[in-house]
PDB file of C-alpha atoms and ligand atoms in Angstrom:
ATOM      1  CA  UNK F   1     -45.345  12.076 112.074  1.00 52.00           C
ATOM      2  CA  UNK F   2     -43.837  13.242 115.361  1.00 54.00           C
ATOM      3  CA  UNK F   3     -42.226  10.573 117.534  1.00 56.00           C
ATOM      4  CA  UNK F   4     -44.239  11.711 120.560  1.00 55.00           C
ATOM      5  CA  UNK F   5     -47.468  10.705 118.778  1.00 84.00           C
ATOM      6  CA  UNK F   6     -46.576   7.020 118.805  1.00 90.00           C
ATOM      7  CA  UNK F   7     -48.323   6.362 122.105  1.00 89.00           C
ATOM      8  CA  UNK F   8     -51.509   7.956 120.706  1.00 91.00           C
ATOM      9  CA  UNK F   9     -51.274   5.915 117.518  1.00 93.00           C
ATOM     10  CA  UNK F  10     -50.685   2.664 119.360  1.00 95.00           C
ATOM     11  CA  UNK F  11     -53.316   3.187 122.053  1.00 95.00           C
ATOM     12  CA  UNK F  12     -56.287   1.811 120.006  1.00 97.00           C
ATOM     13  CA  UNK F  13     -54.166  -1.231 119.098  1.00 98.00           C
ATOM     14  CA  UNK F  14     -53.386  -1.840 122.777  1.00 98.00           C
ATOM     15  CA  UNK F  15     -57.092  -1.583 123.510  1.00 98.00           C
ATOM     16  CA  UNK F  16     -57.967  -3.997 120.689  1.00 98.00           C
ATOM     17  CA  UNK F  17     -55.438  -6.568 121.934  1.00 98.00           C
ATOM     18  CA  UNK F  18     -56.618  -6.293 125.556  1.00 98.00           C
ATOM     19  CA  UNK F  19     -60.286  -6.642 124.581  1.00 98.00           C
ATOM     20  CA  UNK F  20     -59.777  -9.537 122.179  1.00 98.00           C
ATOM     21  CA  UNK F  21     -57.500 -11.507 124.512  1.00 98.00           C
ATOM     22  CA  UNK F  22     -60.182 -11.215 127.179  1.00 98.00           C
ATOM     23  CA  UNK F  23     -62.958 -12.211 124.757  1.00 98.00           C
ATOM     24  CA  UNK F  24     -61.119 -15.334 123.570  1.00 98.00           C
ATOM     25  CA  UNK F  25     -60.184 -16.290 127.132  1.00 98.00           C
ATOM     26  CA  UNK F  26     -63.858 -15.960 128.080  1.00 98.00           C
ATOM     27  CA  UNK F  27     -64.766 -18.205 125.156  1.00 97.00           C
ATOM     28  CA  UNK F  28     -62.339 -20.841 126.438  1.00 97.00           C
ATOM     29  CA  UNK F  29     -63.769 -20.493 129.957  1.00 96.00           C
ATOM     30  CA  UNK F  30     -67.293 -20.937 128.562  1.00 94.00           C
ATOM     31  CA  UNK F  31     -66.357 -24.240 126.882  1.00 90.00           C
ATOM     32  CA  UNK F  32     -64.891 -25.438 130.203  1.00 86.00           C
ATOM     33  CA  UNK F  33     -67.906 -24.250 132.196  1.00 84.00           C
ATOM     34  CA  UNK F  34     -70.168 -26.354 130.007  1.00 83.00           C
ATOM     35  CA  UNK F  35     -67.868 -29.333 130.553  1.00 79.00           C
ATOM     36  CA  UNK F  36     -66.844 -29.227 126.884  1.00 85.00           C
ATOM     37  CA  UNK F  37     -63.470 -29.650 125.262  1.00 89.00           C
ATOM     38  CA  UNK F  38     -62.095 -26.241 124.263  1.00 93.00           C
ATOM     39  CA  UNK F  39     -60.410 -25.975 120.843  1.00 96.00           C
ATOM     40  CA  UNK F  40     -58.573 -22.985 122.308  1.00 98.00           C
ATOM     41  CA  UNK F  41     -55.730 -24.066 124.567  1.00 97.00           C
ATOM     42  CA  UNK F  42     -54.339 -20.604 125.315  1.00 98.00           C
ATOM     43  CA  UNK F  43     -54.503 -17.024 124.058  1.00 98.00           C
ATOM     44  CA  UNK F  44     -51.902 -14.285 124.140  1.00 98.00           C
ATOM     45  CA  UNK F  45     -51.536 -10.922 122.509  1.00 98.00           C
ATOM     46  CA  UNK F  46     -49.065  -8.152 121.943  1.00 98.00           C
ATOM     47  CA  UNK F  47     -48.688  -4.787 120.265  1.00 98.00           C
ATOM     48  CA  UNK F  48     -45.700  -4.747 117.943  1.00 97.00           C
ATOM     49  CA  UNK F  49     -42.796  -2.742 119.318  1.00 96.00           C
ATOM     50  CA  UNK F  50     -42.057   0.582 117.612  1.00 95.00           C
ATOM     51  CA  UNK F  51     -38.636  -0.630 116.473  1.00 94.00           C
ATOM     52  CA  UNK F  52     -40.181  -3.766 114.968  1.00 95.00           C
ATOM     53  CA  UNK F  53     -42.808  -1.650 113.145  1.00 96.00           C
ATOM     54  CA  UNK F  54     -40.086   0.667 111.797  1.00 95.00           C
ATOM     55  CA  UNK F  55     -37.940  -2.293 110.735  1.00 93.00           C
ATOM     56  CA  UNK F  56     -40.866  -3.890 108.866  1.00 95.00           C
ATOM     57  CA  UNK F  57     -41.756  -0.572 107.181  1.00 96.00           C
ATOM     58  CA  UNK F  58     -38.160  -0.192 106.015  1.00 96.00           C
ATOM     59  CA  UNK F  59     -38.019  -3.784 104.777  1.00 94.00           C
ATOM     60  CA  UNK F  60     -41.274  -3.416 102.832  1.00 96.00           C
ATOM     61  CA  UNK F  61     -40.717   0.219 101.754  1.00 97.00           C
ATOM     62  CA  UNK F  62     -43.861   1.462 103.497  1.00 96.00           C
ATOM     63  CA  UNK F  63     -44.077   5.266 103.914  1.00 94.00           C
ATOM     64  CA  UNK F  64     -45.071   6.652 107.334  1.00 91.00           C
ATOM     65  CA  UNK F  65     -48.521   7.815 106.196  1.00 91.00           C
ATOM     66  CA  UNK F  66     -49.407   4.268 105.073  1.00 94.00           C
ATOM     67  CA  UNK F  67     -48.217   2.527 108.198  1.00 95.00           C
ATOM     68  CA  UNK F  68     -51.640   1.659 109.633  1.00 95.00           C
ATOM     69  CA  UNK F  69     -52.898   0.445 106.268  1.00 96.00           C
ATOM     70  CA  UNK F  70     -49.887  -1.633 105.234  1.00 97.00           C
ATOM     71  CA  UNK F  71     -48.542  -3.034 108.510  1.00 97.00           C
ATOM     72  CA  UNK F  72     -51.228  -5.535 109.342  1.00 97.00           C
ATOM     73  CA  UNK F  73     -49.840  -7.028 112.527  1.00 97.00           C
ATOM     74  CA  UNK F  74     -49.417  -3.988 114.784  1.00 98.00           C
ATOM     75  CA  UNK F  75     -52.041  -5.675 116.945  1.00 98.00           C
ATOM     76  CA  UNK F  76     -51.307  -9.380 117.172  1.00 98.00           C
ATOM     77  CA  UNK F  77     -53.183 -12.227 118.807  1.00 98.00           C
ATOM     78  CA  UNK F  78     -51.970 -15.791 119.089  1.00 98.00           C
ATOM     79  CA  UNK F  79     -54.314 -18.680 119.700  1.00 98.00           C
ATOM     80  CA  UNK F  80     -52.717 -22.002 120.563  1.00 98.00           C
ATOM     81  CA  UNK F  81     -54.592 -25.241 119.933  1.00 97.00           C
ATOM     82  CA  UNK F  82     -53.840 -28.810 120.930  1.00 95.00           C
ATOM     83  CA  UNK F  83     -54.666 -30.364 117.572  1.00 96.00           C
ATOM     84  CA  UNK F  84     -54.545 -29.314 113.925  1.00 96.00           C
ATOM     85  CA  UNK F  85     -58.305 -29.976 113.649  1.00 95.00           C
ATOM     86  CA  UNK F  86     -58.919 -27.368 116.358  1.00 96.00           C
ATOM     87  CA  UNK F  87     -57.309 -24.681 114.183  1.00 97.00           C
ATOM     88  CA  UNK F  88     -60.072 -25.102 111.612  1.00 96.00           C
ATOM     89  CA  UNK F  89     -62.764 -24.912 114.315  1.00 96.00           C
ATOM     90  CA  UNK F  90     -61.239 -21.772 115.851  1.00 98.00           C
ATOM     91  CA  UNK F  91     -60.926 -20.170 112.395  1.00 98.00           C
ATOM     92  CA  UNK F  92     -64.597 -20.934 111.642  1.00 97.00           C
ATOM     93  CA  UNK F  93     -65.639 -19.497 115.037  1.00 96.00           C
ATOM     94  CA  UNK F  94     -63.640 -16.334 114.318  1.00 97.00           C
ATOM     95  CA  UNK F  95     -65.210 -15.956 110.886  1.00 97.00           C
ATOM     96  CA  UNK F  96     -68.681 -16.218 112.413  1.00 97.00           C
ATOM     97  CA  UNK F  97     -68.019 -13.448 114.954  1.00 97.00           C
ATOM     98  CA  UNK F  98     -69.862 -10.175 114.552  1.00 97.00           C
ATOM     99  CA  UNK F  99     -67.143  -8.052 116.150  1.00 97.00           C
ATOM    100  CA  UNK F 100     -64.513  -8.991 113.561  1.00 98.00           C
ATOM    101  CA  UNK F 101     -64.576  -8.195 109.867  1.00 98.00           C
ATOM    102  CA  UNK F 102     -62.344 -10.661 108.045  1.00 98.00           C
ATOM    103  CA  UNK F 103     -60.012  -9.118 105.482  1.00 98.00           C
ATOM    104  CA  UNK F 104     -57.437 -11.786 104.646  1.00 97.00           C
ATOM    105  CA  UNK F 105     -56.765 -15.447 105.419  1.00 96.00           C
ATOM    106  CA  UNK F 106     -53.236 -16.864 105.093  1.00 96.00           C
ATOM    107  CA  UNK F 107     -52.998 -20.618 105.233  1.00 96.00           C
ATOM    108  CA  UNK F 108     -49.455 -21.754 105.974  1.00 96.00           C
ATOM    109  CA  UNK F 109     -50.648 -25.142 107.214  1.00 93.00           C
ATOM    110  CA  UNK F 110     -50.933 -27.286 104.112  1.00 81.00           C
ATOM    111  CA  UNK F 111     -48.459 -25.084 102.295  1.00 84.00           C
ATOM    112  CA  UNK F 112     -45.780 -24.170 104.818  1.00 88.00           C
ATOM    113  CA  UNK F 113     -43.440 -21.232 104.221  1.00 93.00           C
ATOM    114  CA  UNK F 114     -39.977 -21.864 102.781  1.00 90.00           C
ATOM    115  CA  UNK F 115     -38.499 -21.539 106.265  1.00 91.00           C
ATOM    116  CA  UNK F 116     -40.695 -24.378 107.535  1.00 94.00           C
ATOM    117  CA  UNK F 117     -43.121 -21.988 109.286  1.00 96.00           C
ATOM    118  CA  UNK F 118     -46.643 -23.333 109.757  1.00 97.00           C
ATOM    119  CA  UNK F 119     -49.606 -21.426 111.112  1.00 97.00           C
ATOM    120  CA  UNK F 120     -53.026 -20.077 110.069  1.00 98.00           C
ATOM    121  CA  UNK F 121     -53.381 -16.298 109.963  1.00 98.00           C
ATOM    122  CA  UNK F 122     -56.466 -14.141 109.826  1.00 98.00           C
ATOM    123  CA  UNK F 123     -56.257 -10.394 109.326  1.00 98.00           C
ATOM    124  CA  UNK F 124     -59.428  -8.703 110.517  1.00 98.00           C
ATOM    125  CA  UNK F 125     -60.819  -5.290 111.340  1.00 98.00           C
ATOM    126  CA  UNK F 126     -61.889  -4.712 114.934  1.00 98.00           C
ATOM    127  CA  UNK F 127     -63.735  -1.646 116.168  1.00 98.00           C
ATOM    128  CA  UNK F 128     -62.576  -0.019 119.395  1.00 98.00           C
ATOM    129  CA  UNK F 129     -64.383   2.769 121.208  1.00 96.00           C
ATOM    130  CA  UNK F 130     -62.093   5.556 122.368  1.00 91.00           C
ATOM    131  CA  UNK F 131     -62.716   8.979 123.880  1.00 91.00           C
ATOM    132  CA  UNK F 132     -62.333  10.356 120.338  1.00 88.00           C
ATOM    133  CA  UNK F 133     -65.002   8.025 118.980  1.00 94.00           C
ATOM    134  CA  UNK F 134     -64.763   4.634 117.314  1.00 96.00           C
ATOM    135  CA  UNK F 135     -61.825   3.421 115.258  1.00 96.00           C
ATOM    136  CA  UNK F 136     -61.349   0.322 113.126  1.00 97.00           C
ATOM    137  CA  UNK F 137     -57.950  -1.264 113.651  1.00 98.00           C
ATOM    138  CA  UNK F 138     -56.342  -4.168 111.862  1.00 98.00           C
ATOM    139  CA  UNK F 139     -55.572  -7.229 113.958  1.00 98.00           C
ATOM    140  CA  UNK F 140     -53.560 -10.276 112.947  1.00 98.00           C
ATOM    141  CA  UNK F 141     -54.705 -13.504 114.578  1.00 98.00           C
ATOM    142  CA  UNK F 142     -52.240 -16.388 114.389  1.00 98.00           C
ATOM    143  CA  UNK F 143     -53.733 -19.810 115.077  1.00 98.00           C
ATOM    144  CA  UNK F 144     -51.374 -22.745 115.499  1.00 98.00           C
ATOM    145  CA  UNK F 145     -50.728 -25.928 117.448  1.00 97.00           C
ATOM    146  CA  UNK F 146     -48.350 -26.148 120.395  1.00 97.00           C
ATOM    147  CA  UNK F 147     -45.843 -27.904 118.137  1.00 96.00           C
ATOM    148  CA  UNK F 148     -46.032 -25.179 115.479  1.00 97.00           C
ATOM    149  CA  UNK F 149     -45.657 -22.546 118.172  1.00 97.00           C
ATOM    150  CA  UNK F 150     -42.601 -24.266 119.636  1.00 97.00           C
ATOM    151  CA  UNK F 151     -40.985 -24.263 116.203  1.00 97.00           C
ATOM    152  CA  UNK F 152     -41.911 -20.632 115.377  1.00 97.00           C
ATOM    153  CA  UNK F 153     -40.673 -19.336 118.736  1.00 96.00           C
ATOM    154  CA  UNK F 154     -37.339 -21.122 118.410  1.00 96.00           C
ATOM    155  CA  UNK F 155     -36.872 -20.053 114.796  1.00 96.00           C
ATOM    156  CA  UNK F 156     -37.790 -16.468 115.691  1.00 94.00           C
ATOM    157  CA  UNK F 157     -35.027 -16.427 118.336  1.00 94.00           C
ATOM    158  CA  UNK F 158     -32.551 -17.743 115.776  1.00 95.00           C
ATOM    159  CA  UNK F 159     -33.661 -15.106 113.233  1.00 91.00           C
ATOM    160  CA  UNK F 160     -32.909 -12.506 115.880  1.00 87.00           C
ATOM    161  CA  UNK F 161     -29.547 -14.042 116.724  1.00 90.00           C
ATOM    162  CA  UNK F 162     -28.429 -14.309 113.076  1.00 91.00           C
ATOM    163  CA  UNK F 163     -30.159 -11.039 112.028  1.00 85.00           C
ATOM    164  CA  UNK F 164     -32.324 -12.844 109.474  1.00 83.00           C
ATOM    165  CA  UNK F 165     -29.354 -14.688 107.910  1.00 91.00           C
ATOM    166  CA  UNK F 166     -29.671 -18.138 109.476  1.00 92.00           C
ATOM    167  CA  UNK F 167     -26.731 -20.341 108.321  1.00 94.00           C
ATOM    168  CA  UNK F 168     -27.635 -23.033 105.805  1.00 94.00           C
ATOM    169  CA  UNK F 169     -26.923 -26.006 108.111  1.00 95.00           C
ATOM    170  CA  UNK F 170     -29.256 -24.559 110.785  1.00 95.00           C
ATOM    171  CA  UNK F 171     -31.952 -23.842 108.176  1.00 94.00           C
ATOM    172  CA  UNK F 172     -31.792 -27.482 107.119  1.00 94.00           C
ATOM    173  CA  UNK F 173     -32.142 -28.612 110.755  1.00 95.00           C
ATOM    174  CA  UNK F 174     -35.115 -26.260 111.190  1.00 95.00           C
ATOM    175  CA  UNK F 175     -36.766 -27.635 108.067  1.00 94.00           C
ATOM    176  CA  UNK F 176     -36.302 -31.176 109.393  1.00 94.00           C
ATOM    177  CA  UNK F 177     -37.659 -30.177 112.793  1.00 95.00           C
ATOM    178  CA  UNK F 178     -40.700 -28.625 111.098  1.00 95.00           C
ATOM    179  CA  UNK F 179     -41.344 -31.864 109.163  1.00 93.00           C
ATOM    180  CA  UNK F 180     -40.938 -33.891 112.380  1.00 95.00           C
ATOM    181  CA  UNK F 181     -43.425 -31.630 114.199  1.00 95.00           C
ATOM    182  CA  UNK F 182     -45.858 -31.962 111.315  1.00 94.00           C
ATOM    183  CA  UNK F 183     -45.814 -35.741 111.580  1.00 94.00           C
ATOM    184  CA  UNK F 184     -46.132 -35.437 115.378  1.00 94.00           C
ATOM    185  CA  UNK F 185     -49.237 -33.253 114.888  1.00 94.00           C
ATOM    186  CA  UNK F 186     -50.580 -35.875 112.481  1.00 93.00           C
ATOM    187  CA  UNK F 187     -49.970 -38.702 114.951  1.00 94.00           C
ATOM    188  CA  UNK F 188     -51.569 -36.739 117.787  1.00 93.00           C
ATOM    189  CA  UNK F 189     -54.614 -36.187 115.555  1.00 92.00           C
ATOM    190  CA  UNK F 190     -55.032 -39.936 115.324  1.00 92.00           C
ATOM    191  CA  UNK F 191     -55.527 -40.191 119.097  1.00 92.00           C
ATOM    192  CA  UNK F 192     -57.424 -36.882 119.340  1.00 91.00           C
ATOM    193  CA  UNK F 193     -60.823 -38.420 120.104  1.00 90.00           C
ATOM    194  CA  UNK F 194     -59.285 -40.677 122.786  1.00 91.00           C
ATOM    195  CA  UNK F 195     -57.589 -37.702 124.409  1.00 87.00           C
ATOM    196  CA  UNK F 196     -60.760 -35.594 124.277  1.00 88.00           C
ATOM    197  CA  UNK F 197     -62.774 -38.465 125.822  1.00 88.00           C
ATOM    198  CA  UNK F 198     -60.181 -38.837 128.604  1.00 88.00           C
ATOM    199  CA  UNK F 199     -60.253 -35.086 129.272  1.00 84.00           C
ATOM    200  CA  UNK F 200     -64.054 -35.023 129.306  1.00 85.00           C
ATOM    201  CA  UNK F 201     -64.152 -37.991 131.720  1.00 88.00           C
ATOM    202  CA  UNK F 202     -61.664 -36.283 134.000  1.00 88.00           C
ATOM    203  CA  UNK F 203     -63.732 -33.079 133.988  1.00 86.00           C
ATOM    204  CA  UNK F 204     -66.957 -35.032 134.638  1.00 89.00           C
ATOM    205  CA  UNK F 205     -65.303 -36.864 137.547  1.00 92.00           C
ATOM    206  CA  UNK F 206     -64.071 -33.584 139.047  1.00 91.00           C
ATOM    207  CA  UNK F 207     -67.572 -32.096 138.806  1.00 90.00           C
ATOM    208  CA  UNK F 208     -69.323 -35.175 140.269  1.00 95.00           C
ATOM    209  CA  UNK F 209     -66.873 -35.408 143.199  1.00 96.00           C
ATOM    210  CA  UNK F 210     -67.481 -31.743 143.989  1.00 95.00           C
ATOM    211  CA  UNK F 211     -71.272 -32.210 143.807  1.00 95.00           C
ATOM    212  CA  UNK F 212     -71.201 -35.365 145.956  1.00 96.00           C
ATOM    213  CA  UNK F 213     -69.136 -33.674 148.662  1.00 96.00           C
ATOM    214  CA  UNK F 214     -71.515 -30.693 148.556  1.00 95.00           C
ATOM    215  CA  UNK F 215     -74.506 -33.035 149.012  1.00 95.00           C
ATOM    216  CA  UNK F 216     -72.781 -34.820 151.920  1.00 94.00           C
ATOM    217  CA  UNK F 217     -72.131 -31.444 153.530  1.00 93.00           C
ATOM    218  CA  UNK F 218     -75.817 -30.543 153.169  1.00 92.00           C
ATOM    219  CA  UNK F 219     -76.828 -33.879 154.696  1.00 91.00           C
ATOM    220  CA  UNK F 220     -74.887 -32.975 157.867  1.00 88.00           C
ATOM    221  CA  UNK F 221     -77.599 -30.408 158.566  1.00 85.00           C
ATOM    222  CA  UNK F 222     -80.504 -32.836 158.397  1.00 87.00           C
ATOM    223  CA  UNK F 223     -79.274 -36.401 158.960  1.00 88.00           C
ATOM    224  CA  UNK F 224     -77.621 -38.063 161.946  1.00 89.00           C
ATOM    225  CA  UNK F 225     -73.859 -37.816 162.146  1.00 91.00           C
ATOM    226  CA  UNK F 226     -73.560 -41.593 162.101  1.00 92.00           C
ATOM    227  CA  UNK F 227     -75.491 -41.888 158.856  1.00 92.00           C
ATOM    228  CA  UNK F 228     -73.545 -39.117 157.148  1.00 93.00           C
ATOM    229  CA  UNK F 229     -70.256 -40.703 158.221  1.00 94.00           C
ATOM    230  CA  UNK F 230     -71.425 -44.018 156.725  1.00 94.00           C
ATOM    231  CA  UNK F 231     -72.270 -42.291 153.434  1.00 95.00           C
ATOM    232  CA  UNK F 232     -68.943 -40.507 153.444  1.00 95.00           C
ATOM    233  CA  UNK F 233     -67.040 -43.777 153.976  1.00 95.00           C
ATOM    234  CA  UNK F 234     -69.016 -45.359 151.134  1.00 96.00           C
ATOM    235  CA  UNK F 235     -68.070 -42.423 148.924  1.00 96.00           C
ATOM    236  CA  UNK F 236     -64.362 -42.868 149.667  1.00 96.00           C
ATOM    237  CA  UNK F 237     -64.709 -46.550 148.857  1.00 96.00           C
ATOM    238  CA  UNK F 238     -66.378 -45.788 145.505  1.00 96.00           C
ATOM    239  CA  UNK F 239     -63.787 -43.095 144.763  1.00 96.00           C
ATOM    240  CA  UNK F 240     -60.994 -45.615 145.352  1.00 96.00           C
ATOM    241  CA  UNK F 241     -62.460 -47.859 142.618  1.00 94.00           C
ATOM    242  CA  UNK F 242     -61.645 -45.122 140.072  1.00 92.00           C
ATOM    243  CA  UNK F 243     -64.716 -45.981 138.015  1.00 94.00           C
ATOM    244  CA  UNK F 244     -66.749 -43.089 136.606  1.00 94.00           C
ATOM    245  CA  UNK F 245     -69.905 -45.173 136.136  1.00 95.00           C
ATOM    246  CA  UNK F 246     -69.803 -46.264 139.812  1.00 96.00           C
ATOM    247  CA  UNK F 247     -69.336 -42.654 140.832  1.00 96.00           C
ATOM    248  CA  UNK F 248     -72.389 -41.636 138.768  1.00 96.00           C
ATOM    249  CA  UNK F 249     -74.419 -44.472 140.337  1.00 96.00           C
ATOM    250  CA  UNK F 250     -73.378 -43.377 143.826  1.00 96.00           C
ATOM    251  CA  UNK F 251     -74.376 -39.777 143.060  1.00 97.00           C
ATOM    252  CA  UNK F 252     -77.847 -40.921 141.932  1.00 96.00           C
ATOM    253  CA  UNK F 253     -78.325 -42.889 145.177  1.00 95.00           C
ATOM    254  CA  UNK F 254     -77.190 -39.912 147.196  1.00 95.00           C
ATOM    255  CA  UNK F 255     -79.678 -37.687 145.343  1.00 94.00           C
ATOM    256  CA  UNK F 256     -82.477 -40.088 146.316  1.00 94.00           C
ATOM    257  CA  UNK F 257     -81.377 -40.005 149.989  1.00 93.00           C
ATOM    258  CA  UNK F 258     -81.167 -36.200 149.931  1.00 90.00           C
ATOM    259  CA  UNK F 259     -84.600 -36.016 148.260  1.00 91.00           C
ATOM    260  CA  UNK F 260     -86.010 -38.211 151.066  1.00 90.00           C
ATOM    261  CA  UNK F 261     -84.700 -35.809 153.691  1.00 86.00           C
ATOM    262  CA  UNK F 262     -86.060 -32.839 151.746  1.00 81.00           C
ATOM    263  CA  UNK F 263     -89.535 -34.407 151.629  1.00 85.00           C
ATOM    264  CA  UNK F 264     -89.319 -35.163 155.379  1.00 80.00           C
ATOM    265  CA  UNK F 265     -88.375 -31.588 156.204  1.00 74.00           C
ATOM    266  CA  UNK F 266     -91.374 -30.331 154.189  1.00 73.00           C
ATOM    267  CA  UNK F 267     -93.687 -32.625 156.146  1.00 73.00           C
ATOM    268  CA  UNK F 268     -92.162 -31.602 159.488  1.00 69.00           C
ATOM    269  CA  UNK F 269     -90.680 -28.162 158.940  1.00 62.00           C
ATOM    270  CA  UNK F 270     -88.243 -26.934 161.545  1.00 56.00           C
ATOM    271  CA  UNK F 271     -89.740 -23.633 162.657  1.00 53.00           C
ATOM    272  CA  UNK F 272     -87.270 -20.796 162.821  1.00 51.00           C
ATOM    273  CA  UNK F 273     -87.390 -18.948 166.162  1.00 48.00           C
ATOM    274  CA  UNK F 274     -89.232 -15.636 165.736  1.00 47.00           C
ATOM    275  CA  UNK F 275     -87.065 -12.669 164.877  1.00 46.00           C
ATOM    276  CA  UNK F 276     -84.218 -14.858 163.701  1.00 45.00           C
ATOM    277  CA  UNK F 277     -84.352 -13.398 160.180  1.00 46.00           C
ATOM    278  CA  UNK F 278     -83.668  -9.876 159.199  1.00 45.00           C
TER     279      UNK F 278
HETATM  280  P1  0O2 E   1     -42.910 -10.539 114.521  1.00 94.12           P
HETATM  281  O1  0O2 E   1     -41.620 -10.189 115.194  1.00 94.12           O
HETATM  282  O2  0O2 E   1     -43.468 -11.827 114.979  1.00 94.12           O
HETATM  283  O3  0O2 E   1     -43.904  -9.421 114.605  1.00 94.12           O
HETATM  284  P2  0O2 E   1     -46.244 -10.898 103.522  1.00 94.12           P
HETATM  285  O4  0O2 E   1     -46.263  -9.506 102.989  1.00 94.12           O
HETATM  286  O5  0O2 E   1     -47.592 -11.497 103.711  1.00 94.12           O
HETATM  287  O6  0O2 E   1     -45.311 -11.824 102.810  1.00 94.12           O
HETATM  288  P3  0O2 E   1     -45.989 -10.417 106.359  1.00 94.12           P
HETATM  289  O7  0O2 E   1     -46.804  -9.179 106.391  1.00 94.12           O
HETATM  290  O8  0O2 E   1     -44.781 -10.427 107.232  1.00 94.12           O
HETATM  291  O9  0O2 E   1     -45.489 -10.778 104.927  1.00 94.12           O
HETATM  292  O10 0O2 E   1     -46.960 -11.575 106.701  1.00 94.12           O
HETATM  293  P4  0O2 E   1     -46.610 -13.050 107.149  1.00 94.12           P
HETATM  294  O11 0O2 E   1     -45.561 -13.644 106.293  1.00 94.12           O
HETATM  295  O12 0O2 E   1     -47.897 -13.734 107.236  1.00 94.12           O
HETATM  296  O13 0O2 E   1     -45.945 -12.843 108.603  1.00 94.12           O
HETATM  297  C1  0O2 E   1     -46.653 -12.288 109.633  1.00 94.12           C
HETATM  298  C2  0O2 E   1     -46.100 -12.816 110.927  1.00 94.12           C
HETATM  299  O14 0O2 E   1     -46.121 -14.246 110.901  1.00 94.12           O
HETATM  300  C3  0O2 E   1     -44.653 -12.479 111.180  1.00 94.12           C
HETATM  301  O15 0O2 E   1     -44.540 -11.189 111.699  1.00 94.12           O
HETATM  302  C4  0O2 E   1     -44.269 -13.564 112.170  1.00 94.12           C
HETATM  303  O16 0O2 E   1     -44.823 -13.324 113.443  1.00 94.12           O
HETATM  304  C5  0O2 E   1     -44.983 -14.757 111.578  1.00 94.12           C
HETATM  305  N1  0O2 E   1     -44.100 -15.418 110.620  1.00 94.12           N
HETATM  306  C6  0O2 E   1     -44.203 -15.421 109.273  1.00 94.12           C
HETATM  307  N2  0O2 E   1     -43.228 -16.138 108.717  1.00 94.12           N
HETATM  308  C7  0O2 E   1     -42.476 -16.626 109.733  1.00 94.12           C
HETATM  309  C8  0O2 E   1     -41.320 -17.482 109.797  1.00 94.12           C
HETATM  310  O17 0O2 E   1     -40.773 -17.938 108.788  1.00 94.12           O
HETATM  311  N3  0O2 E   1     -40.822 -17.745 111.042  1.00 94.12           N
HETATM  312  C9  0O2 E   1     -41.409 -17.275 112.175  1.00 94.12           C
HETATM  313  N4  0O2 E   1     -40.860 -17.597 113.342  1.00 94.12           N
HETATM  314  N5  0O2 E   1     -42.504 -16.477 112.146  1.00 94.12           N
HETATM  315  C10 0O2 E   1     -43.028 -16.155 110.944  1.00 94.12           C
HETATM  316  P5  0O2 E   1     -43.154 -10.424 111.657  1.00 94.12           P
HETATM  317  O18 0O2 E   1     -43.418  -8.970 111.585  1.00 94.12           O
HETATM  318  O19 0O2 E   1     -42.302 -10.968 110.560  1.00 94.12           O
HETATM  319  O20 0O2 E   1     -42.460 -10.771 113.010  1.00 94.12           O
END
């Protein structure tokens, strides 16, 4: 294998990472758009550097012609979740996808690695379309909580610093930190439903406020300025109460007022001057 071919070899992996990052970000956006809690907190991806691929091949004794078969994380995706329970949901969603063919699952959640590493990995095949036709590439998807990611990132830096030979006393500290993060994840799980409810309420409030202000803006076109100002002041008063139910009630009343004006305008339509439309 000539060194100048690396960019050709890696191109489909770069494409796979770019496409999948976008797809998972769109999935997250779709949850949000529907006002739902997203089990995906953030998504990132990377193509393994050439030196890291070479180092792994050396470490595992992989010959050059078996690189794409044996090195399973050339294309890597990382999905970060808020809660451990979300990892399971994301994994199930991934398994149900038609654009990914699952090859291997590695569960380092219940059974953490000796280092203290915790994460859920899925190795899958993903088809990319290139100018030379389609190609199936292996992708490693790591799914973990923010806590697990914090630990893995820190430990990875230390591995780099100590060239894989982390001193015993630091390893012990890392193990303890991993246990502490595991119990933190467990404790956060206990308040998960409360947090999700609070997030959903916040999102609902944001949406209702936006809709109310849109309705008030529309009323400016049909109602008297004095009346609209009165409604606006009432809205600010309700908003100050910081009560979602009151906000919902106010929106319903406003809908009735707006409906009244709509009915009126149908009875007495304002005729557009001739030639005013294209
Ligand atoms: P990088 O620099 O992140 O790319 P296996 O043959 O299954 O034992 P393999 O193929 O390395 O070994 O799979 P494994 O163990 O599932 O590891 C895949 C990736 O998971 C690693 O890639 C790391 O990203 C991450 N990982 C696994 N173990 C640890 C760990 O103890 N600490 C940290 N921080 N990350 C870990 P690379 O190529 O090792 O590294």
